Amino acid sequence: IDIDRRNMFLRGADKHGRDAEKALDLRIRKTRRAIRSGLVAACRAKPYARVSVTDICKASMVSRTTFYDHYTDKDALLAEVVSFLLEDITPAIEEMWLGGGDGVAVSRHLADFYARNGHALTTLLSVHGDGDCDLGERLRQMCRSVFKRWAAGRIDDHVLPLASDIYASVVLTLIERGSAKPLTDEELAAIDRARELFIGSFGAQ
């Protein structure tokens, strides 16, 4: 299968994300990265509802034909950007609760994530879309899921929904704070102490 046909297959099937890009050559991956960055830049200039494909193409410095070679519409592009951000942050959240690792090291990993993705996070957390397009809601769902996996056997089932909601809200607050302003070493240490207190309150081993 040639590059153009493979690219059109991805667009037509809405198969986006890192796994889908593994089979593509470097030139195509660079183009897709440029389009993703263009979406974030366009959303910083105006609300997502008013962002057009033309705006994204201008910010990305690609043609509309090139855009539509890769994405069916701006919602498919937004869903991919959201998925990439989730792929980057989920391992750190899982390690914090499921891996039993060094909490300060995990906090530093999160700080690095904020440093790399702060603009995208700050911008896209203000976009409230449907399903895969809503970064805030997908982050909340991910946090609830990780917490529930950790809490199995530690928290009574009737308390778990509230506890997972509280945890997700706290994490989202930290993500919003970390994306807007670099976290200091003192703040990172405070985050880890809060995590330890939370674990201790539920009798974690």
mmCIF file of C-alpha atoms in Angstrom:
data_model
loop_
_atom_site.group_PDB
_atom_site.id
_atom_site.type_symbol
_atom_site.label_atom_id
_atom_site.label_comp_id
_atom_site.label_asym_id
_atom_site.label_seq_id
_atom_site.Cartn_x
_atom_site.Cartn_y
_atom_site.Cartn_z
ATOM 1 C CA ILE A 1 0.000 0.000 0.000
ATOM 2 C CA ASP A 2 1.483 3.385 -0.992
ATOM 3 C CA ILE A 3 1.794 6.317 1.364
ATOM 4 C CA ASP A 4 -1.137 8.292 -0.052
ATOM 5 C CA ARG A 5 -3.526 5.339 0.085
ATOM 6 C CA ARG A 6 -2.396 4.449 3.611
ATOM 7 C CA ASN A 7 -2.879 8.054 4.716
ATOM 8 C CA MET A 8 -6.371 8.223 3.212
ATOM 9 C CA PHE A 9 -7.274 4.951 4.940
ATOM 10 C CA LEU A 10 -6.376 6.464 8.302
ATOM 11 C CA ARG A 11 -8.416 9.572 7.565
ATOM 12 C CA GLY A 12 -11.426 7.669 6.284
ATOM 13 C CA ALA A 13 -11.455 5.271 9.235
ATOM 14 C CA ASP A 14 -10.747 7.998 11.796
ATOM 15 C CA LYS A 15 -7.863 5.890 13.087
ATOM 16 C CA HIS A 16 -5.737 8.442 14.876
ATOM 17 C CA GLY A 17 -3.145 8.318 17.637
ATOM 18 C CA ARG A 18 0.339 6.980 18.184
ATOM 19 C CA ASP A 19 -0.473 3.400 17.276
ATOM 20 C CA ALA A 20 -2.030 4.505 14.005
ATOM 21 C CA GLU A 21 0.991 6.669 13.191
ATOM 22 C CA LYS A 22 3.616 3.977 13.733
ATOM 23 C CA ALA A 23 3.250 2.723 10.160
ATOM 24 C CA LEU A 24 3.610 6.199 8.641
ATOM 25 C CA ASP A 25 6.839 7.733 7.479
ATOM 26 C CA LEU A 26 8.543 10.658 9.167
ATOM 27 C CA ARG A 27 7.279 13.262 6.694
ATOM 28 C CA ILE A 28 3.654 12.373 7.372
ATOM 29 C CA ARG A 29 4.161 12.250 11.145
ATOM 30 C CA LYS A 30 5.717 15.729 11.042
ATOM 31 C CA THR A 31 2.753 17.035 9.081
ATOM 32 C CA ARG A 32 0.316 15.612 11.606
ATOM 33 C CA ARG A 33 2.298 17.117 14.490
ATOM 34 C CA ALA A 34 2.140 20.495 12.753
ATOM 35 C CA ILE A 35 -1.638 20.205 12.331
ATOM 36 C CA ARG A 36 -2.089 19.243 15.990
ATOM 37 C CA SER A 37 -0.006 22.241 17.065
ATOM 38 C CA GLY A 38 -2.031 24.398 14.687
ATOM 39 C CA LEU A 39 -5.248 23.375 16.405
ATOM 40 C CA VAL A 40 -3.914 24.453 19.800
ATOM 41 C CA ALA A 41 -2.665 27.748 18.365
ATOM 42 C CA ALA A 42 -6.030 28.415 16.705
ATOM 43 C CA CYS A 43 -7.881 27.644 19.940
ATOM 44 C CA ARG A 44 -5.710 30.108 21.829
ATOM 45 C CA ALA A 45 -6.755 32.831 19.395
ATOM 46 C CA LYS A 46 -10.515 32.199 19.538
ATOM 47 C CA PRO A 47 -13.052 29.805 21.131
ATOM 48 C CA TYR A 48 -13.067 26.308 19.633
ATOM 49 C CA ALA A 49 -16.657 26.704 18.390
ATOM 50 C CA ARG A 50 -15.477 29.563 16.163
ATOM 51 C CA VAL A 51 -12.285 27.843 14.976
ATOM 52 C CA SER A 52 -12.497 26.754 11.341
ATOM 53 C CA VAL A 53 -10.428 24.280 9.367
ATOM 54 C CA THR A 54 -9.043 27.310 7.525
ATOM 55 C CA ASP A 55 -7.832 28.758 10.862
ATOM 56 C CA ILE A 56 -6.121 25.477 11.701
ATOM 57 C CA CYS A 57 -4.509 25.273 8.255
ATOM 58 C CA LYS A 58 -3.215 28.826 8.550
ATOM 59 C CA ALA A 59 -1.711 28.151 11.980
ATOM 60 C CA SER A 60 -0.271 24.836 10.759
ATOM 61 C CA MET A 61 0.966 26.246 7.435
ATOM 62 C CA VAL A 62 -0.663 23.411 5.505
ATOM 63 C CA SER A 63 -3.320 23.407 2.794
ATOM 64 C CA ARG A 64 -6.937 22.366 3.306
ATOM 65 C CA THR A 65 -6.275 19.419 0.998
ATOM 66 C CA THR A 66 -3.451 18.291 3.287
ATOM 67 C CA PHE A 67 -5.672 18.698 6.348
ATOM 68 C CA TYR A 68 -8.398 16.538 4.860
ATOM 69 C CA ASP A 69 -5.832 13.937 3.794
ATOM 70 C CA HIS A 70 -5.264 13.358 7.521
ATOM 71 C CA TYR A 71 -8.497 14.258 9.335
ATOM 72 C CA THR A 72 -12.182 14.130 8.500
ATOM 73 C CA ASP A 73 -12.916 17.330 10.446
ATOM 74 C CA LYS A 74 -11.721 19.472 13.340
ATOM 75 C CA ASP A 75 -13.493 17.259 15.915
ATOM 76 C CA ALA A 76 -11.490 14.213 14.785
ATOM 77 C CA LEU A 77 -8.326 16.290 15.141
ATOM 78 C CA LEU A 78 -9.317 17.520 18.604
ATOM 79 C CA ALA A 79 -10.078 13.952 19.707
ATOM 80 C CA GLU A 80 -6.588 12.900 18.620
ATOM 81 C CA VAL A 81 -4.876 15.765 20.474
ATOM 82 C CA VAL A 82 -6.842 14.888 23.611
ATOM 83 C CA SER A 83 -5.880 11.213 23.255
ATOM 84 C CA PHE A 84 -2.194 12.105 22.913
ATOM 85 C CA LEU A 85 -2.291 14.205 26.083
ATOM 86 C CA LEU A 86 -4.007 11.375 27.968
ATOM 87 C CA GLU A 87 -1.435 8.874 26.723
ATOM 88 C CA ASP A 88 1.313 11.097 28.134
ATOM 89 C CA ILE A 89 -0.167 11.727 31.575
ATOM 90 C CA THR A 90 -1.907 8.433 32.397
ATOM 91 C CA PRO A 91 1.275 6.416 33.166
ATOM 92 C CA ALA A 92 2.315 8.940 35.823
ATOM 93 C CA ILE A 93 -1.111 8.850 37.501
ATOM 94 C CA GLU A 94 -1.084 5.043 37.407
ATOM 95 C CA GLU A 95 2.425 4.895 38.867
ATOM 96 C CA MET A 96 1.423 7.273 41.644
ATOM 97 C CA TRP A 97 -1.334 4.922 42.835
ATOM 98 C CA LEU A 98 -0.643 1.458 41.407
ATOM 99 C CA GLY A 99 3.120 1.269 41.012
ATOM 100 C CA GLY A 100 4.258 1.918 44.577
ATOM 101 C CA GLY A 101 7.076 4.071 43.248
ATOM 102 C CA ASP A 102 8.769 7.207 44.504
ATOM 103 C CA GLY A 103 6.038 9.825 44.776
ATOM 104 C CA VAL A 104 8.432 12.751 44.361
ATOM 105 C CA ALA A 105 9.826 11.165 41.179
ATOM 106 C CA VAL A 106 6.306 10.748 39.839
ATOM 107 C CA SER A 107 5.533 14.362 40.715
ATOM 108 C CA ARG A 108 8.621 15.439 38.794
ATOM 109 C CA HIS A 109 7.433 13.368 35.823
ATOM 110 C CA LEU A 110 4.155 15.262 35.971
ATOM 111 C CA ALA A 111 6.036 18.558 36.179
ATOM 112 C CA ASP A 112 7.956 17.618 33.011
ATOM 113 C CA PHE A 113 4.658 16.764 31.345
ATOM 114 C CA TYR A 114 3.285 20.190 32.289
ATOM 115 C CA ALA A 115 6.394 21.885 30.942
ATOM 116 C CA ARG A 116 5.987 20.153 27.574
ATOM 117 C CA ASN A 117 2.216 20.383 27.288
ATOM 118 C CA GLY A 118 1.210 23.359 29.410
ATOM 119 C CA HIS A 119 -0.085 25.507 26.559
ATOM 120 C CA ALA A 120 -2.124 22.654 25.081
ATOM 121 C CA LEU A 121 -3.554 21.700 28.482
ATOM 122 C CA THR A 122 -4.481 25.240 29.461
ATOM 123 C CA THR A 123 -6.095 25.848 26.083
ATOM 124 C CA LEU A 124 -7.975 22.571 25.645
ATOM 125 C CA LEU A 125 -9.273 22.310 29.220
ATOM 126 C CA SER A 126 -11.488 25.248 28.295
ATOM 127 C CA VAL A 127 -12.979 23.324 25.355
ATOM 128 C CA HIS A 128 -16.085 21.402 26.383
ATOM 129 C CA GLY A 129 -17.074 19.050 23.612
ATOM 130 C CA ASP A 130 -18.795 15.724 23.223
ATOM 131 C CA GLY A 131 -17.254 12.355 24.045
ATOM 132 C CA ASP A 132 -13.608 12.063 23.029
ATOM 133 C CA CYS A 133 -13.285 15.819 22.424
ATOM 134 C CA ASP A 134 -13.638 16.911 26.075
ATOM 135 C CA LEU A 135 -10.201 16.831 27.689
ATOM 136 C CA GLY A 136 -11.437 17.759 31.167
ATOM 137 C CA GLU A 137 -14.048 15.014 31.235
ATOM 138 C CA ARG A 138 -11.677 12.378 29.851
ATOM 139 C CA LEU A 139 -9.064 13.313 32.463
ATOM 140 C CA ARG A 140 -11.735 13.042 35.148
ATOM 141 C CA GLN A 141 -12.777 9.598 33.884
ATOM 142 C CA MET A 142 -9.163 8.423 33.793
ATOM 143 C CA CYS A 143 -8.513 9.618 37.359
ATOM 144 C CA ARG A 144 -11.678 7.937 38.628
ATOM 145 C CA SER A 145 -10.696 4.688 36.918
ATOM 146 C CA VAL A 146 -7.145 4.632 38.321
ATOM 147 C CA PHE A 147 -8.364 5.507 41.806
ATOM 148 C CA LYS A 148 -11.045 2.811 41.742
ATOM 149 C CA ARG A 149 -8.456 0.206 40.732
ATOM 150 C CA TRP A 150 -6.272 1.243 43.662
ATOM 151 C CA ALA A 151 -9.212 1.448 46.077
ATOM 152 C CA ALA A 152 -10.533 -2.062 45.394
ATOM 153 C CA GLY A 153 -10.580 -3.827 48.766
ATOM 154 C CA ARG A 154 -9.657 -0.647 50.649
ATOM 155 C CA ILE A 155 -12.850 1.405 50.446
ATOM 156 C CA ASP A 156 -16.442 0.302 50.915
ATOM 157 C CA ASP A 157 -18.368 0.241 47.650
ATOM 158 C CA HIS A 158 -20.946 2.772 48.879
ATOM 159 C CA VAL A 159 -18.169 5.307 49.633
ATOM 160 C CA LEU A 160 -16.061 4.667 46.525
ATOM 161 C CA PRO A 161 -17.989 6.855 44.021
ATOM 162 C CA LEU A 162 -17.672 9.941 46.224
ATOM 163 C CA ALA A 163 -14.019 9.238 47.057
ATOM 164 C CA SER A 164 -13.138 8.781 43.384
ATOM 165 C CA ASP A 165 -14.924 12.020 42.468
ATOM 166 C CA ILE A 166 -13.026 13.909 45.175
ATOM 167 C CA TYR A 167 -9.724 12.473 43.994
ATOM 168 C CA ALA A 168 -10.462 13.303 40.351
ATOM 169 C CA SER A 169 -11.362 16.890 41.261
ATOM 170 C CA VAL A 170 -8.123 17.314 43.216
ATOM 171 C CA VAL A 171 -6.028 15.939 40.356
ATOM 172 C CA LEU A 172 -7.737 18.182 37.818
ATOM 173 C CA THR A 173 -7.027 21.183 40.047
ATOM 174 C CA LEU A 174 -3.349 20.197 40.186
ATOM 175 C CA ILE A 175 -3.229 19.654 36.425
ATOM 176 C CA GLU A 176 -4.754 23.059 35.759
ATOM 177 C CA ARG A 177 -2.367 24.688 38.239
ATOM 178 C CA GLY A 178 0.680 22.854 36.892
ATOM 179 C CA SER A 179 -0.132 23.633 33.276
ATOM 180 C CA ALA A 180 -0.494 27.354 33.951
ATOM 181 C CA LYS A 181 2.592 27.823 36.137
ATOM 182 C CA PRO A 182 5.638 25.573 36.759
ATOM 183 C CA LEU A 183 5.419 23.694 40.049
ATOM 184 C CA THR A 184 8.181 24.365 42.565
ATOM 185 C CA ASP A 185 10.071 21.643 44.436
ATOM 186 C CA GLU A 186 8.169 22.604 47.580
ATOM 187 C CA GLU A 187 4.847 22.208 45.797
ATOM 188 C CA LEU A 188 5.883 18.841 44.364
ATOM 189 C CA ALA A 189 6.834 17.637 47.840
ATOM 190 C CA ALA A 190 3.508 18.911 49.200
ATOM 191 C CA ILE A 191 1.637 16.977 46.500
ATOM 192 C CA ASP A 192 3.418 13.797 47.524
ATOM 193 C CA ARG A 193 2.690 14.382 51.215
ATOM 194 C CA ALA A 194 -0.980 14.870 50.359
ATOM 195 C CA ARG A 195 -0.936 11.603 48.431
ATOM 196 C CA GLU A 196 0.586 9.781 51.406
ATOM 197 C CA LEU A 197 -2.034 11.230 53.755
ATOM 198 C CA PHE A 198 -4.796 10.180 51.391
ATOM 199 C CA ILE A 199 -3.406 6.649 51.165
ATOM 200 C CA GLY A 200 -2.895 6.468 54.924
ATOM 201 C CA SER A 201 -6.453 7.543 55.630
ATOM 202 C CA PHE A 202 -7.687 4.470 53.814
ATOM 203 C CA GLY A 203 -5.249 2.047 55.434
ATOM 204 C CA ALA A 204 -3.076 1.408 52.363
ATOM 205 C CA GLN A 205 -0.331 -1.110 52.853
#
